[in-house]
Each structure stands twice: as C-alpha cells, then as structure tokens.
Short mmCIF file of N, CA and C in Angstrom, two decimals:
data_model
loop_
_atom_site.label_atom_id
_atom_site.label_comp_id
_atom_site.label_asym_id
_atom_site.label_seq_id
_atom_site.Cartn_x
_atom_site.Cartn_y
_atom_site.Cartn_z
N MET O 1149 -27.11 46.20 2.01
CA MET O 1149 -26.04 46.89 1.34
C MET O 1149 -24.71 46.19 1.63
N LEU O 1150 -23.82 46.20 0.64
CA LEU O 1150 -22.52 45.56 0.81
C LEU O 1150 -21.56 46.48 1.56
N GLU O 1151 -20.86 45.93 2.49
CA GLU O 1151 -19.84 46.67 3.22
C GLU O 1151 -18.48 46.36 2.59
N SER O 1152 -17.47 47.10 2.98
CA SER O 1152 -16.14 46.91 2.41
C SER O 1152 -15.58 45.52 2.74
N SER O 1153 -15.91 44.98 3.90
CA SER O 1153 -15.42 43.65 4.25
C SER O 1153 -16.06 42.59 3.35
N ASP O 1154 -17.33 42.81 2.96
CA ASP O 1154 -18.00 41.88 2.04
C ASP O 1154 -17.34 41.93 0.66
N LEU O 1155 -17.02 43.13 0.20
CA LEU O 1155 -16.36 43.29 -1.10
C LEU O 1155 -14.98 42.65 -1.09
N LEU O 1156 -14.28 42.82 0.02
CA LEU O 1156 -12.96 42.21 0.15
C LEU O 1156 -13.06 40.68 0.10
N LEU O 1157 -14.05 40.13 0.79
CA LEU O 1157 -14.26 38.68 0.78
C LEU O 1157 -14.63 38.18 -0.61
N LEU O 1158 -15.50 38.89 -1.30
CA LEU O 1158 -15.87 38.51 -2.67
C LEU O 1158 -14.66 38.59 -3.61
N GLY O 1159 -13.84 39.61 -3.44
CA GLY O 1159 -12.62 39.73 -4.25
C GLY O 1159 -11.66 38.59 -3.99
N LEU O 1160 -11.52 38.21 -2.73
CA LEU O 1160 -10.64 37.10 -2.37
C LEU O 1160 -11.15 35.79 -2.95
N ILE O 1161 -12.45 35.57 -2.87
CA ILE O 1161 -13.04 34.36 -3.45
C ILE O 1161 -12.81 34.33 -4.96
N ALA O 1162 -12.97 35.47 -5.62
CA ALA O 1162 -12.75 35.54 -7.07
C ALA O 1162 -11.29 35.23 -7.42
N LEU O 1163 -10.35 35.75 -6.63
CA LEU O 1163 -8.93 35.48 -6.87
C LEU O 1163 -8.60 34.00 -6.69
N VAL O 1164 -9.14 33.39 -5.65
CA VAL O 1164 -8.91 31.96 -5.41
C VAL O 1164 -9.47 31.13 -6.56
N TYR O 1165 -10.67 31.49 -7.04
CA TYR O 1165 -11.26 30.76 -8.16
C TYR O 1165 -10.42 30.92 -9.42
N MET O 1166 -9.94 32.13 -9.70
CA MET O 1166 -9.12 32.36 -10.90
C MET O 1166 -7.82 31.55 -10.81
N TYR O 1167 -7.18 31.51 -9.62
CA TYR O 1167 -5.97 30.72 -9.46
C TYR O 1167 -6.26 29.24 -9.68
N TRP O 1168 -7.33 28.73 -9.09
CA TRP O 1168 -7.69 27.32 -9.23
C TRP O 1168 -7.97 26.98 -10.68
N SER O 1169 -8.73 27.81 -11.37
CA SER O 1169 -9.06 27.58 -12.77
C SER O 1169 -7.80 27.58 -13.64
N ASN O 1170 -6.93 28.55 -13.41
CA ASN O 1170 -5.67 28.63 -14.16
C ASN O 1170 -4.81 27.40 -13.89
N SER O 1171 -4.78 26.94 -12.65
CA SER O 1171 -3.99 25.76 -12.29
C SER O 1171 -4.50 24.50 -12.98
N GLN O 1172 -5.81 24.36 -13.06
CA GLN O 1172 -6.39 23.20 -13.73
C GLN O 1172 -6.07 23.20 -15.22
N LEU O 1173 -6.15 24.35 -15.86
CA LEU O 1173 -5.80 24.45 -17.28
C LEU O 1173 -4.33 24.14 -17.51
N ALA O 1174 -3.47 24.65 -16.64
CA ALA O 1174 -2.03 24.39 -16.76
C ALA O 1174 -1.73 22.91 -16.57
N LYS O 1175 -2.42 22.28 -15.65
CA LYS O 1175 -2.20 20.85 -15.40
C LYS O 1175 -2.65 20.02 -16.60
N GLU O 1176 -3.80 20.35 -17.18
CA GLU O 1176 -4.27 19.64 -18.37
C GLU O 1176 -3.31 19.82 -19.54
N TRP O 1177 -2.80 21.03 -19.70
CA TRP O 1177 -1.86 21.31 -20.77
C TRP O 1177 -0.55 20.53 -20.57
N ALA O 1178 -0.05 20.49 -19.34
CA ALA O 1178 1.16 19.73 -19.03
C ALA O 1178 0.92 18.24 -19.24
N MET O 1179 -0.26 17.76 -18.90
CA MET O 1179 -0.61 16.34 -19.08
C MET O 1179 -0.55 15.97 -20.56
N ARG O 1180 -1.08 16.81 -21.42
CA ARG O 1180 -1.03 16.54 -22.87
C ARG O 1180 0.41 16.49 -23.36
N ALA O 1181 1.25 17.39 -22.85
CA ALA O 1181 2.66 17.41 -23.25
C ALA O 1181 3.37 16.14 -22.80
N VAL O 1182 3.08 15.67 -21.58
CA VAL O 1182 3.69 14.44 -21.06
C VAL O 1182 3.24 13.23 -21.88
N ARG O 1183 1.95 13.15 -22.18
CA ARG O 1183 1.45 12.03 -22.99
C ARG O 1183 2.14 11.98 -24.34
N ALA O 1184 2.26 13.13 -25.00
CA ALA O 1184 2.91 13.18 -26.31
C ALA O 1184 4.38 12.78 -26.20
N TYR O 1185 5.06 13.24 -25.16
CA TYR O 1185 6.47 12.91 -24.99
C TYR O 1185 6.66 11.41 -24.71
N CYS O 1186 5.80 10.85 -23.87
CA CYS O 1186 5.89 9.42 -23.57
C CYS O 1186 5.65 8.60 -24.83
N GLN O 1187 4.70 9.01 -25.65
CA GLN O 1187 4.44 8.30 -26.90
C GLN O 1187 5.65 8.39 -27.83
N GLU O 1188 6.26 9.55 -27.90
CA GLU O 1188 7.46 9.75 -28.72
C GLU O 1188 8.62 8.88 -28.24
N MET O 1189 8.76 8.74 -26.91
CA MET O 1189 9.85 7.95 -26.34
C MET O 1189 9.51 6.46 -26.25
N GLU O 1190 8.30 6.10 -26.67
CA GLU O 1190 7.82 4.71 -26.68
C GLU O 1190 7.79 4.11 -25.27
N VAL O 1191 7.30 4.89 -24.33
CA VAL O 1191 7.04 4.41 -22.97
C VAL O 1191 5.57 4.70 -22.67
N GLN O 1192 5.06 4.06 -21.63
CA GLN O 1192 3.66 4.23 -21.26
C GLN O 1192 3.55 5.05 -19.98
N MET O 1193 2.79 6.12 -20.05
CA MET O 1193 2.52 6.91 -18.85
C MET O 1193 1.55 6.12 -17.99
N LEU O 1194 1.83 6.03 -16.70
CA LEU O 1194 0.99 5.24 -15.80
C LEU O 1194 -0.02 6.11 -15.08
N ASP O 1195 -1.16 5.55 -14.80
CA ASP O 1195 -2.22 6.14 -14.00
C ASP O 1195 -2.83 7.40 -14.61
N ASP O 1196 -2.36 7.83 -15.78
CA ASP O 1196 -2.89 9.03 -16.43
C ASP O 1196 -3.00 10.17 -15.43
N TYR O 1197 -1.89 10.43 -14.71
CA TYR O 1197 -1.91 11.34 -13.60
C TYR O 1197 -0.57 12.06 -13.46
N ILE O 1198 -0.62 13.36 -13.23
CA ILE O 1198 0.58 14.11 -12.85
C ILE O 1198 0.25 14.86 -11.57
N VAL O 1199 1.27 15.13 -10.78
CA VAL O 1199 1.07 15.82 -9.50
C VAL O 1199 2.00 17.02 -9.43
N LEU O 1200 1.45 18.15 -8.95
CA LEU O 1200 2.25 19.36 -8.79
C LEU O 1200 3.28 19.12 -7.69
N HIS O 1201 4.53 19.35 -8.02
CA HIS O 1201 5.63 19.14 -7.07
C HIS O 1201 6.11 20.47 -6.49
N ARG O 1202 6.27 21.46 -7.35
CA ARG O 1202 6.74 22.77 -6.91
C ARG O 1202 6.04 23.86 -7.71
N LEU O 1203 5.91 25.03 -7.10
CA LEU O 1203 5.28 26.18 -7.73
C LEU O 1203 6.05 27.42 -7.31
N TRP O 1204 6.36 28.29 -8.28
CA TRP O 1204 7.10 29.50 -7.99
C TRP O 1204 6.80 30.53 -9.06
N PHE O 1205 7.25 31.75 -8.85
CA PHE O 1205 7.16 32.80 -9.86
C PHE O 1205 8.52 32.99 -10.49
N LYS O 1206 8.56 33.06 -11.83
CA LYS O 1206 9.81 33.36 -12.55
C LYS O 1206 9.48 34.22 -13.75
N ARG O 1207 10.49 34.90 -14.25
CA ARG O 1207 10.32 35.73 -15.45
C ARG O 1207 10.59 34.90 -16.70
N ASP O 1208 9.79 35.15 -17.74
CA ASP O 1208 10.03 34.48 -19.02
C ASP O 1208 11.03 35.30 -19.84
N ALA O 1209 11.25 34.92 -21.08
CA ALA O 1209 12.24 35.59 -21.93
C ALA O 1209 11.90 37.06 -22.17
N SER O 1210 10.61 37.40 -22.17
CA SER O 1210 10.21 38.79 -22.40
C SER O 1210 10.20 39.61 -21.12
N GLY O 1211 10.46 38.98 -19.98
CA GLY O 1211 10.51 39.68 -18.70
C GLY O 1211 9.21 39.65 -17.92
N ALA O 1212 8.17 39.02 -18.48
CA ALA O 1212 6.89 38.92 -17.77
C ALA O 1212 6.99 37.86 -16.67
N ILE O 1213 6.33 38.11 -15.56
CA ILE O 1213 6.33 37.15 -14.46
C ILE O 1213 5.28 36.08 -14.74
N ARG O 1214 5.70 34.83 -14.68
CA ARG O 1214 4.83 33.69 -14.96
C ARG O 1214 4.93 32.69 -13.81
N PHE O 1215 3.96 31.78 -13.77
CA PHE O 1215 4.04 30.67 -12.83
C PHE O 1215 5.02 29.64 -13.37
N TRP O 1216 6.00 29.25 -12.55
CA TRP O 1216 6.92 28.16 -12.85
C TRP O 1216 6.40 26.97 -12.08
N ARG O 1217 6.10 25.88 -12.81
CA ARG O 1217 5.53 24.69 -12.17
C ARG O 1217 6.37 23.47 -12.51
N SER O 1218 6.52 22.61 -11.52
CA SER O 1218 7.18 21.33 -11.69
C SER O 1218 6.18 20.24 -11.31
N TYR O 1219 5.95 19.30 -12.25
CA TYR O 1219 5.04 18.19 -12.02
C TYR O 1219 5.81 16.88 -12.05
N LEU O 1220 5.34 15.90 -11.31
CA LEU O 1220 5.91 14.56 -11.32
C LEU O 1220 4.88 13.59 -11.90
N PHE O 1221 5.38 12.52 -12.53
CA PHE O 1221 4.51 11.47 -13.06
C PHE O 1221 5.29 10.17 -13.07
N GLU O 1222 4.60 9.07 -13.34
CA GLU O 1222 5.25 7.76 -13.42
C GLU O 1222 5.00 7.16 -14.79
N PHE O 1223 5.95 6.35 -15.23
CA PHE O 1223 5.85 5.69 -16.53
C PHE O 1223 6.48 4.31 -16.45
N THR O 1224 6.26 3.51 -17.47
CA THR O 1224 6.89 2.19 -17.56
C THR O 1224 7.35 1.98 -19.00
N SER O 1225 8.40 1.20 -19.13
CA SER O 1225 8.89 0.88 -20.48
C SER O 1225 8.58 -0.55 -20.85
N THR O 1226 8.49 -1.42 -19.86
CA THR O 1226 8.26 -2.84 -20.14
C THR O 1226 6.96 -3.35 -19.52
N GLY O 1227 6.34 -2.57 -18.68
CA GLY O 1227 5.13 -2.99 -17.99
C GLY O 1227 5.41 -3.69 -16.67
N GLU O 1228 6.67 -3.91 -16.35
CA GLU O 1228 7.04 -4.60 -15.11
C GLU O 1228 7.41 -3.65 -13.98
N ARG O 1229 7.96 -2.51 -14.32
CA ARG O 1229 8.51 -1.63 -13.31
C ARG O 1229 8.07 -0.19 -13.52
N ARG O 1230 7.90 0.54 -12.43
CA ARG O 1230 7.54 1.96 -12.49
C ARG O 1230 8.80 2.82 -12.42
N TYR O 1231 8.80 3.86 -13.21
CA TYR O 1231 9.88 4.85 -13.19
C TYR O 1231 9.26 6.23 -13.02
N LYS O 1232 10.06 7.16 -12.56
CA LYS O 1232 9.57 8.53 -12.34
C LYS O 1232 10.02 9.45 -13.47
N GLY O 1233 9.19 10.43 -13.71
CA GLY O 1233 9.50 11.46 -14.69
C GLY O 1233 9.06 12.80 -14.16
N SER O 1234 9.51 13.86 -14.81
CA SER O 1234 9.10 15.21 -14.38
C SER O 1234 8.97 16.11 -15.60
N ILE O 1235 8.12 17.09 -15.47
CA ILE O 1235 7.96 18.14 -16.48
C ILE O 1235 8.01 19.48 -15.77
N VAL O 1236 8.71 20.42 -16.37
CA VAL O 1236 8.82 21.77 -15.82
C VAL O 1236 8.24 22.73 -16.86
N THR O 1237 7.32 23.59 -16.42
CA THR O 1237 6.71 24.56 -17.32
C THR O 1237 6.90 25.96 -16.78
N LEU O 1238 6.91 26.91 -17.68
CA LEU O 1238 6.92 28.33 -17.34
C LEU O 1238 5.79 28.97 -18.12
N GLY O 1239 4.72 29.30 -17.43
CA GLY O 1239 3.52 29.74 -18.12
C GLY O 1239 2.97 28.56 -18.91
N ARG O 1240 2.83 28.73 -20.21
CA ARG O 1240 2.34 27.65 -21.08
C ARG O 1240 3.47 27.04 -21.92
N ARG O 1241 4.69 27.27 -21.53
CA ARG O 1241 5.84 26.77 -22.27
C ARG O 1241 6.53 25.66 -21.49
N VAL O 1242 6.80 24.55 -22.18
CA VAL O 1242 7.53 23.44 -21.54
C VAL O 1242 9.01 23.79 -21.55
N LEU O 1243 9.61 23.79 -20.37
CA LEU O 1243 11.04 24.04 -20.27
C LEU O 1243 11.83 22.74 -20.36
N ASN O 1244 11.28 21.67 -19.75
CA ASN O 1244 12.05 20.44 -19.68
C ASN O 1244 11.14 19.27 -19.33
N ILE O 1245 11.38 18.13 -19.95
CA ILE O 1245 10.75 16.89 -19.56
C ILE O 1245 11.88 15.87 -19.37
N GLU O 1246 11.91 15.24 -18.20
CA GLU O 1246 12.97 14.27 -17.90
C GLU O 1246 12.35 12.95 -17.49
N LEU O 1247 12.98 11.88 -17.91
CA LEU O 1247 12.61 10.52 -17.51
C LEU O 1247 13.78 9.90 -16.78
N ASP O 1248 13.51 9.21 -15.66
CA ASP O 1248 14.57 8.47 -14.99
C ASP O 1248 15.10 7.41 -15.94
N PRO O 1249 16.34 6.97 -15.77
CA PRO O 1249 16.87 5.88 -16.62
C PRO O 1249 15.97 4.65 -16.49
N TYR O 1250 15.70 4.01 -17.62
CA TYR O 1250 14.79 2.87 -17.62
C TYR O 1250 15.30 1.78 -18.56
N ARG O 1251 14.79 0.56 -18.34
CA ARG O 1251 15.14 -0.58 -19.19
C ARG O 1251 14.32 -0.53 -20.46
N MET O 1252 14.94 -0.96 -21.51
CA MET O 1252 14.24 -1.00 -22.80
C MET O 1252 13.71 -2.38 -23.07
#
C-alpha cells in the first residue's frame, strides 16, 4: 500500500518531469526564433546551441505568471570571429533578441 510519503515523492517526481519537459519545449521554441532572426540579419548562428542564462517568474500583459527566460548564443558574420547574442522570452513570447556589434 502507498503511504503519504510515497505519494509526496511521486508528486515531486511528476513536478520535476513537467518542469524539465516544459523547459525543453521552451528551449526548442527559442532556438527556432534565434535561427530565424539570424537568417533575417544575415549572420550565422554557431554551434546550433543556446544556453539558459537566467530564469525567473514575471507577469505577462494579461497578469498571468509566466517563466521569464534569458538564453545566450554565439554567431558570426564573416566566419572569422565569434560574437554573443541573447534572447529573452516570457512564456512563449519573444520579448527581445540582441546581437553584439559585429563586422559586416
């Protein structure tokens, strides 16, 4: 028979899995947005990789609490030098994508 501590442990495991799954979907979605932006700006995203830099809770325009995430990535404009970029999302909405100054 299951005891309350077992149920608590199962609930905690379920919460951790839901957070991890949501984080992976958010990262994939942010990656697609970065790729599209880099293509639009005619730069090349390097390593096909973004990394979570910051995570917080913030309210969106409707007042709902969402995950605010900041990711970092690298890109190049000429193939000789690496530059840094960042994307900030709130839930599934892109708030900002920034590229460091780069040579054309």
